[in-house]
Amino acid sequence: SQTIHQWPATLVQPVGSPLSLECTVEGTSNPNLYWYRQAAGRGLQLLFYSVGIGQISSEVPQNLSASRPQDRQFILSSKKLLLSDSGFYLCAWSQGQGGYEQYFGPGTRLTVT
Amino acid sequence: KQEVTQIPAALSVPEGENLVLNCSFTDSAIYNLQWFRQDPGKGLTSLLLIQSSQREQTSGRLNASLDKSSGRSTLYIAASQPGDSATYLCAVRRNQFYFGTGTSLTVIP
């Protein structure tokens, strides 16, 4: 069966510090991978998605970036965090395009102080 | 751009009641619609997936319907239980997934 992991679970970082969040998927190959942010009281905002290694599409211009160094690994990064980067970050995967289901990881709670 | 709306934003019901959550979307050109459950501080758990060619899907006490032409879906929960308390989100997929802001459900024992 497929499993999706995210770490760390919680993170408290000062403004201006770097960020690296990691997501890995097990039990599938060549998944589509997604990073979402969920701010308090708001819906999910799609940040990045990837259809393959090294292929990253950005939905929202910001100081975040994403990379996919391996087929089942997706990394969200920032060189300098802003207060507005605080939120709940969720990684998700689906099998290809079309009518496939999307599955989510447990999330990372990021607080920028 | 696809917009997804969920009404009501919050709902409180006594245990045992049947209830309906609503989801509407503006662009009917979708591949599928998915209902999720989110517990506080947790990720999203998939409940039901309805393909664009389907009218409804059922899983246990849950039944989801889809009327693509009118841009609407409903999630019916039968005989609600306190363990059903959570936020319920719907998402529609075309090239990407578009999410509603959710309905926060509280089932009172």
Short mmCIF file of C-alpha atoms in Angstrom, two decimals:
data_model
loop_
_atom_site.label_atom_id
_atom_site.label_comp_id
_atom_site.label_asym_id
_atom_site.label_seq_id
_atom_site.Cartn_x
_atom_site.Cartn_y
_atom_site.Cartn_z
CA SER A 1 0.00 0.00 0.00
CA GLN A 2 1.01 3.59 -0.50
CA THR A 3 2.24 5.80 2.34
CA ILE A 4 3.19 9.45 2.41
CA HIS A 5 5.53 10.89 5.02
CA GLN A 6 6.27 14.46 6.00
CA TRP A 7 8.81 15.87 8.42
CA PRO A 8 9.21 17.58 10.66
CA ALA A 9 5.74 17.52 12.21
CA THR A 10 6.18 20.94 13.83
CA LEU A 11 8.74 23.68 13.35
CA VAL A 12 9.34 27.06 14.95
CA GLN A 13 11.72 29.28 13.03
CA PRO A 14 12.75 32.95 13.35
CA VAL A 15 12.15 35.43 10.58
CA GLY A 16 14.96 35.38 8.04
CA SER A 17 16.02 31.82 8.72
CA PRO A 18 16.06 29.11 6.01
CA LEU A 19 13.49 26.36 5.64
CA SER A 20 13.49 22.81 4.39
CA LEU A 21 10.44 20.55 4.56
CA GLU A 22 10.57 17.05 3.17
CA CYS A 23 7.92 14.74 1.78
CA THR A 24 8.38 11.17 0.60
CA VAL A 25 5.96 8.70 -0.90
CA GLU A 26 6.23 4.93 -0.66
CA GLY A 27 4.55 2.19 -2.63
CA THR A 28 4.07 3.94 -5.95
CA SER A 29 6.17 5.20 -8.84
CA ASN A 30 6.11 8.41 -10.84
CA PRO A 31 3.45 10.09 -8.73
CA ASN A 32 2.28 13.65 -9.18
CA LEU A 33 3.37 15.54 -6.06
CA TYR A 34 1.89 18.67 -4.53
CA TRP A 35 2.69 21.20 -1.81
CA TYR A 36 -0.22 23.08 -0.23
CA ARG A 37 -0.38 25.68 2.52
CA GLN A 38 -3.35 26.01 4.83
CA ALA A 39 -3.49 29.26 6.79
CA ALA A 40 -5.66 29.54 9.88
CA GLY A 41 -9.33 29.72 8.92
CA ARG A 42 -8.59 29.57 5.22
CA GLY A 43 -8.70 26.98 2.49
CA LEU A 44 -5.85 25.07 0.92
CA GLN A 45 -3.58 27.06 -1.33
CA LEU A 46 -1.65 25.12 -3.95
CA LEU A 47 1.99 26.21 -3.88
CA PHE A 48 3.83 23.81 -6.19
CA TYR A 49 3.20 20.65 -8.13
CA SER A 50 5.47 18.23 -9.93
CA VAL A 51 4.74 15.61 -12.59
CA GLY A 52 8.27 14.18 -12.60
CA ILE A 53 11.86 14.49 -11.39
CA GLY A 54 13.12 18.03 -11.79
CA GLN A 55 9.75 19.23 -13.13
CA ILE A 56 8.27 21.88 -10.85
CA SER A 57 5.37 24.22 -11.49
CA SER A 58 4.68 27.17 -9.23
CA GLU A 59 1.15 28.39 -8.64
CA VAL A 60 1.85 31.35 -6.39
CA PRO A 61 4.84 33.76 -6.61
CA GLN A 62 6.53 33.92 -3.23
CA ASN A 63 9.83 33.40 -1.45
CA LEU A 64 9.36 29.62 -1.38
CA SER A 65 10.79 27.09 -3.81
CA ALA A 66 10.38 23.37 -4.39
CA SER A 67 12.58 20.62 -5.72
CA ARG A 68 12.12 16.99 -6.66
CA PRO A 69 15.54 15.34 -6.55
CA GLN A 70 14.12 11.80 -6.67
CA ASP A 71 10.95 10.24 -8.04
CA ARG A 72 9.21 10.00 -4.67
CA GLN A 73 10.82 12.90 -2.81
CA PHE A 74 9.50 16.46 -2.77
CA ILE A 75 11.19 19.27 -0.85
CA LEU A 76 9.88 22.72 0.03
CA SER A 77 12.50 25.35 0.79
CA SER A 78 13.03 28.98 1.58
CA LYS A 79 16.21 31.01 1.92
CA LYS A 80 14.65 33.58 4.26
CA LEU A 81 11.36 33.03 6.05
CA LEU A 82 8.74 35.75 6.45
CA LEU A 83 6.12 36.00 9.18
CA SER A 84 3.49 35.39 6.50
CA ASP A 85 5.00 31.96 5.78
CA SER A 86 3.48 30.60 8.99
CA GLY A 87 0.88 27.93 8.37
CA PHE A 88 0.16 24.27 7.97
CA TYR A 89 2.02 22.73 5.04
CA LEU A 90 0.61 19.65 3.41
CA CYS A 91 2.17 17.36 0.86
CA ALA A 92 -0.03 15.25 -1.37
CA TRP A 93 0.26 12.81 -4.25
CA SER A 94 -1.92 11.43 -6.98
CA GLN A 95 -1.29 8.84 -9.66
CA GLY A 96 -1.02 10.77 -12.90
CA GLN A 97 -3.48 13.10 -14.55
CA GLY A 98 -7.21 12.70 -14.98
CA GLY A 99 -9.61 11.20 -12.50
CA TYR A 100 -7.21 9.88 -9.91
CA GLU A 101 -7.67 10.31 -6.17
CA GLN A 102 -5.40 12.59 -4.15
CA TYR A 103 -3.79 11.48 -0.89
CA PHE A 104 -2.35 13.72 1.80
CA GLY A 105 0.48 13.50 4.28
CA PRO A 106 0.15 14.36 7.98
CA GLY A 107 1.36 17.94 7.51
CA THR A 108 3.97 20.24 9.05
CA ARG A 109 2.95 23.07 11.36
CA LEU A 110 5.32 25.99 10.72
CA THR A 111 5.42 29.00 13.04
CA VAL A 112 7.65 31.89 12.04
CA THR A 113 8.48 34.15 15.00
CA LYS B 1 -10.65 30.12 -12.62
CA GLN B 2 -12.50 27.39 -10.77
CA GLU B 3 -14.06 28.50 -7.48
CA VAL B 4 -15.37 26.06 -4.89
CA THR B 5 -17.78 27.09 -2.15
CA GLN B 6 -18.97 25.12 0.84
CA ILE B 7 -22.06 25.98 2.82
CA PRO B 8 -22.53 26.13 5.74
CA ALA B 9 -19.13 27.09 7.14
CA ALA B 10 -20.05 25.50 10.47
CA LEU B 11 -22.74 23.10 11.59
CA SER B 12 -23.69 21.71 14.98
CA VAL B 13 -26.12 18.80 15.30
CA PRO B 14 -27.20 16.37 18.04
CA GLU B 15 -25.98 12.81 17.82
CA GLY B 16 -28.09 10.54 15.64
CA GLU B 17 -29.24 13.19 13.19
CA ASN B 18 -28.84 12.82 9.45
CA LEU B 19 -27.15 15.80 7.81
CA VAL B 20 -26.15 17.20 4.44
CA LEU B 21 -23.07 19.21 3.56
CA ASN B 22 -23.02 21.22 0.37
CA CYS B 23 -20.31 21.97 -2.17
CA SER B 24 -20.68 24.09 -5.29
CA PHE B 25 -18.23 24.84 -8.08
CA THR B 26 -18.25 27.31 -10.95
CA ASP B 27 -16.71 25.32 -13.81
CA SER B 28 -18.39 22.02 -14.67
CA ALA B 29 -15.44 20.80 -16.75
CA ILE B 30 -14.01 18.56 -14.04
CA TYR B 31 -12.46 15.10 -13.95
CA ASN B 32 -13.72 14.24 -10.50
CA LEU B 33 -14.84 15.52 -7.12
CA GLN B 34 -13.37 14.32 -3.86
CA TRP B 35 -14.62 14.69 -0.29
CA PHE B 36 -12.11 14.83 2.55
CA ARG B 37 -12.21 14.88 6.31
CA GLN B 38 -9.69 16.88 8.37
CA ASP B 39 -9.28 16.52 12.11
CA PRO B 40 -7.66 19.44 13.98
CA GLY B 41 -3.93 19.65 13.31
CA LYS B 42 -3.99 16.67 10.97
CA GLY B 43 -3.76 16.00 7.28
CA LEU B 44 -6.71 15.33 4.99
CA THR B 45 -8.29 11.89 4.85
CA SER B 46 -10.05 10.93 1.63
CA LEU B 47 -13.67 9.90 2.15
CA LEU B 48 -15.20 9.53 -1.29
CA LEU B 49 -14.19 10.10 -4.90
CA ILE B 50 -16.82 10.67 -7.57
CA GLN B 51 -15.73 10.56 -11.20
CA SER B 52 -17.30 13.11 -13.54
CA SER B 53 -19.35 10.38 -15.20
CA GLN B 54 -20.83 9.18 -11.91
CA ARG B 55 -23.82 10.49 -9.99
CA GLU B 56 -23.03 9.20 -6.52
CA GLN B 57 -20.74 7.14 -4.33
CA THR B 58 -21.41 5.45 -1.01
CA SER B 59 -19.17 4.33 1.82
CA GLY B 60 -20.79 3.13 5.02
CA ARG B 61 -22.88 5.97 6.47
CA LEU B 62 -21.61 8.41 3.85
CA ASN B 63 -23.19 9.12 0.50
CA ALA B 64 -21.90 11.72 -1.91
CA SER B 65 -23.77 12.92 -4.97
CA LEU B 66 -22.59 14.91 -7.96
CA ASP B 67 -24.63 17.07 -10.35
CA LYS B 68 -21.96 18.31 -12.70
CA SER B 69 -24.28 20.34 -14.90
CA SER B 70 -25.43 22.48 -11.98
CA GLY B 71 -22.01 22.52 -10.32
CA ARG B 72 -23.13 20.92 -7.07
CA SER B 73 -22.24 18.06 -4.78
CA THR B 74 -23.67 16.97 -1.46
CA LEU B 75 -22.24 14.78 1.28
CA TYR B 76 -24.93 12.99 3.26
CA ILE B 77 -23.99 11.61 6.66
CA ALA B 78 -26.49 9.22 8.21
CA ALA B 79 -26.96 8.71 11.94
CA SER B 80 -24.23 11.14 12.92
CA GLN B 81 -21.85 10.26 15.76
CA PRO B 82 -19.53 12.41 17.93
CA GLY B 83 -16.59 10.82 16.10
CA ASP B 84 -17.84 12.46 12.91
CA SER B 85 -16.87 15.86 14.33
CA ALA B 86 -14.26 17.31 11.98
CA THR B 87 -13.90 19.71 9.07
CA TYR B 88 -15.15 18.37 5.75
CA LEU B 89 -13.64 19.66 2.51
CA CYS B 90 -14.57 19.08 -1.07
CA ALA B 91 -12.20 19.40 -4.00
CA VAL B 92 -12.74 19.31 -7.74
CA ARG B 93 -10.11 18.32 -10.23
CA ARG B 94 -9.43 19.51 -13.70
CA ASN B 95 -5.71 20.01 -14.30
CA GLN B 96 -5.26 20.78 -10.63
CA PHE B 97 -7.28 20.31 -7.49
CA TYR B 98 -9.41 23.20 -6.27
CA PHE B 99 -10.58 23.13 -2.68
CA GLY B 100 -13.44 24.67 -0.79
CA THR B 101 -12.85 26.26 2.61
CA GLY B 102 -14.68 23.47 4.40
CA THR B 103 -17.59 22.89 6.74
CA SER B 104 -16.75 22.48 10.42
CA LEU B 105 -19.07 19.82 11.85
CA THR B 106 -19.73 19.29 15.54
CA VAL B 107 -21.85 16.35 16.63
CA ILE B 108 -23.11 16.82 20.18
CA PRO B 109 -23.45 13.68 22.32
#
